[in-house]
XYZ file of C-alpha atoms in Angstrom:
715
model
C 90.184 126.809 108.150
C 89.642 127.662 104.480
C 90.859 125.183 101.867
C 91.423 125.658 98.166
C 89.398 123.449 95.796
C 92.523 121.344 95.194
C 92.993 120.884 98.930
C 89.328 119.925 99.321
C 89.749 117.298 96.609
C 92.912 115.956 98.208
C 91.270 115.659 101.627
C 88.241 113.937 100.128
C 90.562 111.319 98.598
C 92.585 110.768 101.764
C 95.659 112.837 100.891
C 97.026 114.640 103.948
C 97.850 118.305 103.331
C 100.636 118.657 105.892
C 102.586 116.617 108.408
C 105.322 116.893 111.009
C 108.347 114.719 110.286
C 110.391 112.794 112.866
C 112.796 115.725 113.159
C 109.975 118.019 114.286
C 109.753 119.981 111.037
C 106.245 120.973 109.899
C 105.914 120.339 106.169
C 103.110 121.545 103.913
C 102.513 119.461 100.793
C 102.865 121.458 97.576
C 100.028 121.784 95.044
C 102.244 119.997 92.500
C 102.531 116.967 94.775
C 98.804 116.935 95.510
C 97.971 117.015 91.798
C 100.445 114.231 90.991
C 99.078 111.936 93.691
C 95.446 112.583 92.767
C 96.125 111.944 89.086
C 97.931 108.741 90.075
C 94.734 107.644 91.813
C 92.749 108.247 88.654
C 91.189 111.481 89.959
C 91.380 114.247 87.304
C 93.278 117.182 88.834
C 95.689 118.497 86.201
C 93.868 121.833 85.930
C 91.529 123.919 88.052
C 88.685 122.899 85.755
C 89.544 119.229 86.331
C 89.506 119.826 90.068
C 86.053 121.469 89.930
C 84.646 118.595 87.870
C 86.163 116.016 90.219
C 84.651 117.775 93.219
C 81.235 117.791 91.560
C 81.579 114.102 90.734
C 82.558 113.400 94.305
C 79.542 115.290 95.637
C 77.212 113.130 93.567
C 78.991 109.827 94.037
C 77.533 108.850 97.453
C 74.045 109.195 95.971
C 74.595 107.707 92.544
C 76.523 104.673 93.840
C 73.987 102.554 95.685
C 76.670 100.880 97.815
C 80.387 101.198 98.434
C 82.444 98.928 96.212
C 83.437 96.969 99.309
C 80.980 96.870 102.187
C 81.925 96.152 105.794
C 78.992 95.653 108.207
C 78.635 98.132 111.041
C 78.662 96.762 114.624
C 74.841 96.780 114.537
C 75.008 94.580 111.398
C 73.744 97.317 109.065
C 75.149 98.689 105.819
C 74.839 102.069 104.097
C 72.890 102.209 100.830
C 71.448 104.843 98.485
C 68.414 104.355 96.252
C 66.194 106.526 94.059
C 63.335 108.158 95.954
C 60.398 105.837 96.518
C 59.818 102.723 98.581
C 62.055 102.272 101.611
C 62.078 98.497 101.102
C 64.885 96.746 99.165
C 65.972 93.197 98.473
C 69.446 91.999 99.516
C 70.897 88.958 97.738
C 74.133 87.521 99.135
C 76.097 84.987 97.118
C 78.281 83.364 99.750
C 81.928 82.649 99.119
C 81.367 78.914 99.656
C 78.598 78.803 97.053
C 75.535 79.268 99.254
C 72.978 82.048 98.919
C 70.932 84.297 101.212
C 68.055 86.529 100.126
C 66.128 88.928 102.338
C 63.737 91.855 101.898
C 64.618 94.630 104.345
C 63.404 98.102 105.253
C 65.807 101.002 104.822
C 66.064 103.418 107.721
C 66.227 106.651 105.691
C 68.700 109.196 107.104
C 68.941 111.839 104.355
C 67.588 112.878 100.950
C 68.993 114.875 98.032
C 68.292 115.899 94.458
C 71.088 115.104 92.004
C 70.785 116.105 88.357
C 67.056 116.558 88.743
C 66.513 113.129 90.296
C 65.669 112.525 93.941
C 67.602 110.028 96.076
C 67.578 108.847 99.637
C 70.322 107.336 101.775
C 69.989 105.145 104.795
C 70.866 101.878 106.498
C 69.656 98.351 105.911
C 70.174 95.366 108.174
C 71.951 92.305 106.809
C 70.648 88.771 107.346
C 71.827 87.215 110.609
C 74.303 84.361 110.737
C 76.440 85.208 107.715
C 79.672 83.213 107.697
C 83.062 84.879 107.581
C 84.360 85.529 104.098
C 84.227 87.959 101.197
C 80.836 87.477 99.603
C 79.005 89.082 96.677
C 76.236 91.412 97.776
C 73.463 92.514 95.404
C 70.811 95.095 96.186
C 67.571 95.693 94.253
C 65.097 98.458 94.943
C 63.151 101.303 93.311
C 64.159 100.194 89.835
C 67.879 100.092 90.531
C 70.356 97.253 91.003
C 73.865 97.303 92.434
C 76.508 94.809 93.545
C 79.417 94.969 95.920
C 81.932 92.888 97.847
C 80.750 92.105 101.383
C 83.574 91.609 103.881
C 82.602 89.625 106.981
C 85.658 89.232 109.166
C 86.530 88.258 112.747
C 87.239 91.018 115.225
C 90.866 90.027 115.657
C 93.688 88.023 114.139
C 94.491 84.483 115.195
C 96.671 83.928 118.268
C 97.316 80.335 119.402
C 95.415 79.466 122.572
C 98.554 78.634 124.550
C 100.121 82.007 123.675
C 96.938 83.796 124.732
C 97.307 81.914 128.017
C 100.891 83.022 128.583
C 103.132 80.683 126.565
C 106.201 82.541 125.321
C 107.969 81.344 122.177
C 111.405 82.105 120.815
C 112.959 81.547 117.429
C 115.780 82.289 115.023
C 115.615 84.896 112.236
C 117.630 84.475 109.048
C 117.897 85.968 105.577
C 117.281 82.873 103.463
C 119.676 83.895 100.689
C 122.438 84.241 103.316
C 122.409 80.574 104.329
C 125.586 78.840 103.238
C 125.801 75.084 102.765
C 127.846 72.419 101.044
C 124.914 71.507 98.769
C 123.309 74.778 97.651
C 124.161 76.447 94.350
C 125.479 79.772 95.578
C 122.437 81.142 97.408
C 120.515 79.877 100.410
C 117.534 77.854 99.235
C 114.400 76.161 100.505
C 116.336 72.972 101.175
C 118.689 74.926 103.437
C 115.633 76.417 105.116
C 114.253 72.971 105.960
C 117.638 71.962 107.393
C 118.047 75.203 109.349
C 114.538 74.869 110.769
C 115.263 71.332 111.946
C 118.508 72.278 113.694
C 116.872 75.355 115.276
C 114.047 73.167 116.567
C 116.584 70.794 118.066
C 117.920 73.719 120.127
C 114.435 74.588 121.387
C 113.372 77.268 118.900
C 109.679 77.369 118.065
C 109.834 79.468 114.903
C 112.179 80.484 112.070
C 111.807 84.033 110.740
C 112.686 84.933 107.144
C 113.084 87.792 104.703
C 110.327 88.211 102.086
C 110.308 85.265 99.664
C 108.184 87.115 97.104
C 108.508 86.693 93.343
C 111.169 88.865 91.746
C 112.104 89.040 88.047
C 113.511 85.741 86.699
C 114.717 87.396 83.498
C 116.799 89.892 85.497
C 118.473 88.270 88.506
C 120.344 91.519 89.055
C 117.131 92.862 90.611
C 117.372 90.974 93.908
C 116.066 93.284 96.638
C 113.432 91.282 98.549
C 111.436 94.411 99.408
C 110.934 95.422 95.765
C 109.167 92.328 94.431
C 107.379 91.803 91.153
C 104.472 90.305 93.097
C 103.808 89.589 96.742
C 101.304 86.907 95.721
C 103.955 84.506 94.364
C 107.411 83.178 95.234
C 111.004 83.647 94.069
C 112.073 80.607 91.964
C 115.736 81.283 92.681
C 115.100 79.767 96.126
C 114.266 76.359 94.626
C 116.656 73.645 95.835
C 117.333 72.159 92.402
C 118.778 68.913 93.736
C 115.559 68.309 95.696
C 113.200 68.598 92.721
C 111.939 65.012 92.124
C 112.732 65.166 88.394
C 116.421 65.798 89.148
C 116.914 62.095 89.836
C 115.099 61.225 86.581
C 116.494 63.738 84.086
C 119.597 62.437 82.350
C 119.979 65.763 80.539
C 119.916 67.771 83.775
C 122.390 65.515 85.556
C 124.729 65.486 82.559
C 124.703 69.286 82.461
C 125.385 69.509 86.205
C 128.228 66.979 85.861
C 130.304 68.912 83.309
C 133.636 70.422 84.342
C 132.492 73.875 83.209
C 129.413 73.644 85.441
C 131.579 72.524 88.367
C 133.850 75.536 87.954
C 130.925 77.953 87.787
C 129.319 76.288 90.811
C 132.568 76.611 92.768
C 132.691 80.301 91.885
C 129.045 80.906 92.850
C 129.540 79.227 96.216
C 132.848 80.922 96.931
C 132.220 84.597 96.211
C 132.368 86.875 99.241
C 129.076 88.437 98.189
C 126.263 86.573 96.462
C 126.429 86.854 92.666
C 122.761 86.456 91.761
C 123.236 86.437 87.961
C 125.839 83.674 88.346
C 123.445 81.660 90.510
C 120.606 82.124 88.019
C 122.894 81.077 85.152
C 123.454 77.790 87.014
C 119.908 77.114 88.131
C 117.653 78.189 85.285
C 119.071 75.955 82.516
C 118.854 72.929 84.810
C 115.325 73.843 85.914
C 114.324 74.092 82.259
C 115.487 70.507 81.730
C 113.643 69.369 84.853
C 110.490 71.025 83.551
C 110.937 69.199 80.239
C 111.282 65.941 82.163
C 108.104 66.727 84.109
C 106.178 67.386 80.880
C 107.515 64.162 79.410
C 106.387 62.214 82.486
C 102.959 63.821 82.264
C 102.642 63.006 78.555
C 103.528 59.361 79.143
C 101.241 59.063 82.188
C 98.687 61.883 82.611
C 97.354 60.213 85.754
C 100.606 60.165 87.737
C 100.576 61.794 91.171
C 102.801 64.731 90.249
C 100.637 65.630 87.266
C 97.499 65.514 89.384
C 99.024 67.691 92.084
C 100.131 70.210 89.455
C 96.643 70.418 87.961
C 95.179 70.886 91.436
C 97.638 73.716 92.139
C 96.720 75.458 88.893
C 93.015 75.171 89.683
C 93.452 76.428 93.233
C 95.574 79.428 92.223
C 93.264 80.319 89.347
C 93.770 82.968 86.700
C 96.164 84.954 88.895
C 98.805 82.225 88.519
C 98.403 82.203 84.730
C 98.628 86.009 84.582
C 101.819 85.991 86.640
C 103.418 83.306 84.451
C 102.449 85.213 81.287
C 103.995 88.342 82.787
C 107.268 86.517 83.492
C 107.338 85.221 79.904
C 106.580 88.678 78.495
C 109.126 90.337 80.768
C 111.763 87.870 79.596
C 110.786 88.420 75.962
C 110.962 92.223 76.005
C 113.971 92.431 78.329
C 115.975 90.276 75.935
C 115.025 92.529 73.026
C 115.858 95.753 74.856
C 116.924 96.258 78.478
C 115.106 99.586 78.296
C 111.827 97.641 78.235
C 112.425 96.175 81.715
C 109.343 98.045 83.012
C 106.030 96.944 81.498
C 105.010 100.588 81.156
C 107.579 100.714 78.311
C 106.218 97.689 76.459
C 104.163 98.187 73.295
C 100.802 99.537 74.377
C 98.811 96.394 73.572
C 100.938 94.350 75.986
C 100.348 96.689 78.909
C 96.826 95.268 79.264
C 96.811 91.699 80.519
C 93.400 91.108 78.933
C 94.325 92.251 75.438
C 94.111 89.974 72.421
C 97.855 90.414 71.869
C 98.663 89.168 75.359
C 96.348 86.201 74.907
C 97.966 85.344 71.582
C 101.458 85.634 73.087
C 100.447 83.227 75.846
C 99.094 80.727 73.356
C 102.119 80.970 71.074
C 104.516 80.611 74.025
C 102.449 78.149 76.022
C 105.404 75.958 76.971
C 107.387 78.920 78.318
C 104.354 80.134 80.259
C 103.973 76.627 81.658
C 107.634 76.685 82.722
C 107.070 79.779 84.846
C 103.867 78.242 86.214
C 105.747 75.058 87.119
C 108.445 77.093 88.899
C 105.781 78.562 91.178
C 104.479 75.071 91.922
C 107.954 73.831 92.828
C 108.503 76.846 95.093
C 105.201 76.177 96.800
C 106.016 72.480 97.229
C 109.410 73.154 98.780
C 108.118 75.883 101.069
C 105.374 73.525 102.247
C 107.998 70.830 102.828
C 110.120 73.218 104.890
C 107.123 74.098 107.051
C 106.244 70.415 107.438
C 109.822 69.615 108.479
C 109.837 72.472 110.992
C 106.560 71.283 112.535
C 107.681 67.647 112.534
C 110.847 68.694 114.376
C 108.682 70.133 117.149
C 108.265 73.792 116.225
C 104.835 75.039 117.378
C 104.760 77.822 114.766
C 107.326 76.753 112.199
C 107.998 79.376 109.553
C 107.490 83.110 110.102
C 107.340 84.873 106.729
C 107.729 88.548 105.903
C 105.241 90.495 103.754
C 106.902 93.473 102.063
C 105.121 96.809 102.295
C 104.527 97.011 98.542
C 105.547 95.653 95.143
C 107.524 97.156 92.280
C 105.535 99.386 89.880
C 107.173 97.592 86.965
C 106.200 94.138 88.209
C 103.556 91.499 87.814
C 101.168 92.716 90.508
C 101.006 96.259 89.124
C 100.526 94.843 85.603
C 97.783 92.507 86.795
C 95.983 95.154 88.913
C 96.855 98.539 87.387
C 93.748 100.282 88.730
C 94.575 99.092 92.262
C 97.805 101.136 92.269
C 98.578 104.830 92.575
C 100.448 105.361 89.326
C 103.455 107.646 89.144
C 104.304 107.627 92.848
C 106.645 105.648 95.052
C 106.295 104.501 98.625
C 108.801 106.152 100.935
C 109.370 107.740 104.318
C 109.581 111.349 105.516
C 112.823 112.717 106.973
C 114.013 111.166 110.224
C 117.212 110.944 112.255
C 118.675 108.136 110.158
C 117.684 109.633 106.794
C 117.264 113.405 107.183
C 116.407 113.799 103.477
C 113.678 111.177 103.630
C 113.481 107.968 101.627
C 112.002 106.825 98.332
C 111.739 103.037 98.134
C 110.695 102.612 94.509
C 107.612 100.543 95.359
C 104.046 101.031 94.148
C 101.407 102.156 96.634
C 97.931 100.682 96.580
C 95.138 103.073 95.632
C 92.458 103.159 98.356
C 89.762 103.516 95.691
C 91.285 100.807 93.550
C 91.573 98.355 96.435
C 87.908 98.748 97.295
C 86.873 98.249 93.673
C 88.615 94.845 93.585
C 87.274 93.671 96.933
C 90.856 93.975 98.198
C 91.876 91.121 95.908
C 95.593 92.054 95.539
C 95.919 92.558 99.304
C 94.167 89.257 99.985
C 96.405 87.454 97.491
C 99.520 88.916 99.099
C 98.482 87.887 102.599
C 97.270 84.432 101.561
C 100.533 83.672 99.756
C 102.608 84.260 102.879
C 100.197 82.636 105.334
C 99.633 79.482 103.307
C 102.757 77.715 104.603
C 103.553 79.680 107.751
C 102.626 79.790 111.408
C 103.286 83.531 111.622
C 103.769 86.512 109.312
C 105.359 89.915 109.736
C 103.641 92.785 107.933
C 106.390 95.187 106.982
C 105.600 98.830 107.788
C 102.173 97.864 109.072
C 101.210 101.551 109.354
C 100.456 101.280 105.621
C 97.095 99.868 106.699
C 96.240 103.369 107.914
C 98.483 105.700 105.946
C 101.424 105.508 103.567
C 103.953 108.140 102.601
C 103.843 108.582 98.819
C 106.411 110.487 96.763
C 105.569 111.563 93.189
C 108.059 110.288 90.616
C 110.839 112.755 89.926
C 110.347 114.653 93.196
C 112.455 114.602 96.334
C 111.241 112.546 99.291
C 110.577 115.775 101.165
C 107.858 116.510 98.560
C 105.821 113.451 99.498
C 102.506 113.275 101.311
C 100.632 110.790 103.463
C 97.775 108.927 101.797
C 95.163 107.486 104.157
C 93.639 104.024 103.774
C 90.448 102.330 105.009
C 92.151 100.875 108.060
C 89.186 98.936 109.459
C 88.606 97.213 106.135
C 92.273 96.329 105.636
C 92.515 95.013 109.187
C 89.434 92.931 108.444
C 91.072 91.370 105.391
C 94.188 90.467 107.381
C 92.161 89.137 110.322
C 90.034 87.006 107.998
C 93.033 85.393 106.308
C 94.818 85.005 109.655
C 91.820 83.178 111.066
C 91.509 80.955 108.010
C 95.196 80.015 107.999
C 95.544 79.872 111.804
C 98.467 82.244 111.389
C 99.871 84.681 113.960
C 100.312 88.294 112.757
C 103.151 90.620 113.732
C 102.900 94.272 112.681
C 106.251 95.992 112.122
C 105.360 99.320 113.719
C 108.736 101.074 113.822
C 109.228 104.685 112.792
C 106.561 107.379 112.665
C 103.370 105.775 114.003
C 99.996 107.593 113.887
C 98.374 108.386 117.214
C 96.310 105.476 118.509
C 97.417 103.111 115.745
C 99.260 100.661 117.992
C 96.245 100.415 120.257
C 93.968 99.655 117.303
C 96.342 96.970 116.034
C 96.569 95.520 119.529
C 92.782 95.297 119.647
C 92.923 93.549 116.270
C 95.155 90.821 117.716
C 98.413 91.794 115.974
C 101.693 91.646 117.872
C 103.676 94.862 118.102
C 107.352 94.864 117.055
C 109.843 95.869 119.740
C 113.558 96.343 119.037
C 115.994 96.485 121.960
C 117.984 99.432 120.568
C 114.880 101.644 120.468
C 113.137 100.655 123.703
C 114.295 103.315 126.169
C 113.157 105.115 129.258
C 112.913 108.903 129.226
C 116.486 109.187 130.566
C 117.844 107.004 127.742
C 118.243 103.852 129.832
C 117.297 100.564 128.196
C 113.909 99.291 129.284
C 113.768 96.535 131.829
C 112.287 93.265 130.505
C 109.087 93.533 132.516
C 108.323 96.865 130.803
C 107.796 95.200 127.417
C 104.185 94.426 126.434
C 102.956 90.848 126.333
C 101.329 91.128 122.902
C 104.584 91.792 121.116
C 107.577 90.364 119.327
C 110.858 91.465 120.864
C 114.287 91.295 119.248
C 117.704 92.827 119.742
C 118.068 93.985 116.145
C 116.733 93.581 112.598
C 118.040 93.220 109.040
C 117.966 97.052 108.730
C 120.045 97.621 111.874
C 123.534 96.668 113.050
C 124.121 93.224 114.457
C 124.982 93.217 118.156
C 128.648 92.735 117.280
C 128.456 95.509 114.697
C 126.678 97.785 117.170
C 129.282 97.172 119.876
C 132.155 97.846 117.483
C 130.431 100.843 115.873
C 130.468 99.266 112.432
C 127.238 101.041 111.478
C 128.866 104.334 112.459
C 131.827 103.471 110.230
C 129.388 103.159 107.338
C 127.728 106.451 108.252
C 131.177 108.088 108.253
C 132.033 106.558 104.888
C 128.776 107.641 103.278
C 128.548 110.978 105.133
C 125.103 110.276 106.583
C 125.212 113.392 108.758
C 123.382 116.688 108.568
C 126.118 118.671 110.348
C 129.831 118.079 111.090
C 129.039 118.040 114.823
C 126.853 114.961 114.487
C 129.800 112.708 113.583
C 131.669 112.829 116.950
C 128.361 113.051 118.815
C 127.261 109.706 117.333
C 130.434 108.060 118.689
C 129.923 109.584 122.124
C 126.297 108.441 122.179
C 127.318 104.893 121.268
C 129.841 104.687 124.094
C 127.203 105.975 126.488
C 124.746 103.362 125.229
C 127.264 100.571 125.728
C 127.564 101.666 129.333
C 123.781 101.672 129.619
C 123.594 98.114 128.258
C 126.122 96.878 130.798
C 124.396 98.733 133.628
C 121.067 97.188 132.650
C 122.534 93.684 132.510
C 124.214 94.218 135.876
C 120.927 95.272 137.489
C 119.356 92.086 136.131
C 122.175 89.905 137.410
C 123.116 88.906 133.851
C 126.386 90.789 133.281
C 129.293 88.419 132.545
C 132.228 88.907 134.897
C 134.918 91.371 133.872
C 133.039 92.984 130.976
C 133.510 96.747 130.479
C 132.529 99.136 127.651
C 136.072 98.689 126.301
C 135.817 94.907 126.265
C 135.411 93.049 122.994
C 131.918 91.668 122.610
C 131.731 87.924 123.232
C 129.125 85.190 122.679
C 128.496 85.288 126.424
C 127.666 89.011 126.342
C 125.373 88.534 123.315
C 123.675 85.662 125.155
C 123.191 87.907 128.199
C 121.406 90.545 126.102
C 119.064 87.959 124.639
C 118.546 86.449 128.097
C 117.378 89.865 129.299
C 114.914 90.080 126.400
C 113.790 86.524 127.096
C 112.639 87.620 130.560
C 110.064 89.921 128.993
C 106.407 88.843 128.980
C 106.380 89.303 125.184
C 104.847 86.369 123.343
C 107.661 86.028 120.836
C 111.441 86.576 120.931
C 113.527 86.413 117.763
C 117.293 85.849 117.735
C 119.092 87.068 114.620
C 121.239 84.447 112.895
C 124.103 86.959 112.642
C 124.056 87.272 116.439
C 124.132 83.499 116.857
C 127.516 83.404 115.133
C 128.868 86.872 115.972
C 128.821 88.375 112.469
C 129.661 92.077 112.211
C 127.921 93.364 109.078
C 124.199 94.004 108.736
C 122.076 92.732 105.827
C 120.784 96.102 104.653
C 121.707 99.736 105.196
C 118.535 101.816 104.695
C 118.900 104.781 102.398
C 121.500 103.098 100.190
C 121.363 101.288 96.864
C 124.774 100.334 95.467
C 126.817 102.191 98.129
C 126.392 99.211 100.488
C 126.126 95.514 99.526
C 122.492 95.171 100.575
C 120.921 91.706 100.429
C 124.175 90.078 99.248
C 125.978 89.049 102.425
C 126.327 85.422 103.380
C 126.505 84.196 106.940
C 130.097 83.465 107.918
C 129.197 79.972 109.130
C 127.581 77.225 107.034
C 124.239 75.687 108.001
C 125.998 72.474 108.902
C 128.087 74.244 111.577
C 125.602 76.794 112.948
C 124.218 74.315 115.466
C 127.609 74.181 117.185
C 127.504 77.965 117.702
C 123.948 78.183 119.032
C 124.329 76.551 122.424
C 125.278 79.644 124.452
C 122.392 81.812 123.265
C 119.864 78.981 122.999
C 120.673 77.853 126.520
C 120.368 81.371 127.934
C 117.047 81.993 126.182
C 115.558 78.625 127.154
C 116.406 79.223 130.805
C 114.461 82.503 130.756
C 111.594 81.481 128.450
């Protein structure tokens, strides 16, 4: 097949030229989309002349760059290198992550030679020293008058799985949207104190894990941006989840307690707790002023006694998190500063040019001038980390083998801290999305920034590592949202329809290695959310890498449409009835999701509307038939019956019979709630991420017995 120069350049940089969407339509990516994506990667492609120059640069690159920017050893423990023509002997110097050092002279097995710009080069393979520990080390190579350095990734073959689960132990747990937890003590949104309490009561019912929505950092200056899958940074946490009353300084700060004791505060707190949907700005208006006073109290304590335990722990946290923590806090202070001046400067790309570079003199001067505000945002991250650690400790102390199960969003917001901190690691001017499918026939654009494959390698995968480490640090398991992004990601150029997007391919083996390394270090189970359009062979590769697959009851069917029997589910998997993006079991039974589709006209043709209702009735019959065959159908239940806790328990009991390592029960199903947390493809048409559970944390335990009992009997 003949390709144009632009197509050659796209293929060389991992951009797929065509694809078949979930509806069976073959789509060819337009030249305009290819150019936009390449330019976003930093590859000149605006004109034909740019394309020719980029191709020529790409031809020379493998010879002029002595090593890849990130090196992963081959199975035979060799690496690829290029050196000027001459001696086939080079010196490898490895600065180990833990501070050690290895040096070795090795012979290069020359495989090819070329002349570039009048100079001769040779490429080949060199063997690394034996016995290198796992980690991301610094590799230097010297030979024939040239020197080069790279990141050396030495990772385990697979992610961590607890020994008892490898031997057949099957866990179950509860899954909840943290913001949705309602309690008598929180300030209008579920917080990390509620999480600790919910984990303890779940453990008392036999659950071994509590699953959560992403807890990533959002934008403190703009609490109206609350979608958990569009974070500012996946490497830090959302301060709005701090349980203010459980911050140690709350008992010490007279100013904070006086503020919280005023009649005006009480009225605003009553409103924030009582709204049908969560009012995030109202919650932030309650929490942030009090947190500011608690931070002032902390600084006062530190000034009076620099050697107190809290001060020492804070210094240790700052040291451990390094410059990334400072950069994030400076970003939050800058974002607050510019957003208050002009809401149009919400995105850092619209800030004055000098402030778009985190290393500029202007940014440094701003940080110095506003040191106390920067310290406030730093302190918020420390408090989040403390309370998340406490929740995990409480879950483990209550008997949970895994404890918390955190969610890692597929990407971060292009206007956020991570993109500002690592601009070259992102594809600029594109958004992550999804091609057309049955649920969204026009495709989806999610508004998140995609990593650049080239940029990731150049940083030694630092932003990916930071994202994974942040979620694994205080968790026994993590869910990687849209895990196919480790192989390919659908990218839509800004201003274009989702149907104009293209798949960008990633160095899958290297990204799997990063995840496996951090999983091993943190002793953390990995679940890959592999729903939707999955590349051929991808699930098998992830299975080999020790990640659990993600199986949802609604989608697991036989060829005739019947629901799969429990024994047909794989062992290395998480199984659940539904997710935050799908109807609750009660909502599914009542067709509430179809009501929303009717309201929003989510249909391609008029005929699809009645067909969806017919299909749902047929599926309800299939569910009951499946439960009957398993001996789990409650007496007297028909497709026309109202769904009951006993029927919900029977569905989860069926899933509990599967050999799958992990079963998650949605909190909404525990209490019979109708509405789902998120309706994909909507923004303000549906109250995404704002619904509370109908039952408070204090009463949920009383509603869990039916399902918990059914699951425990089968698990």
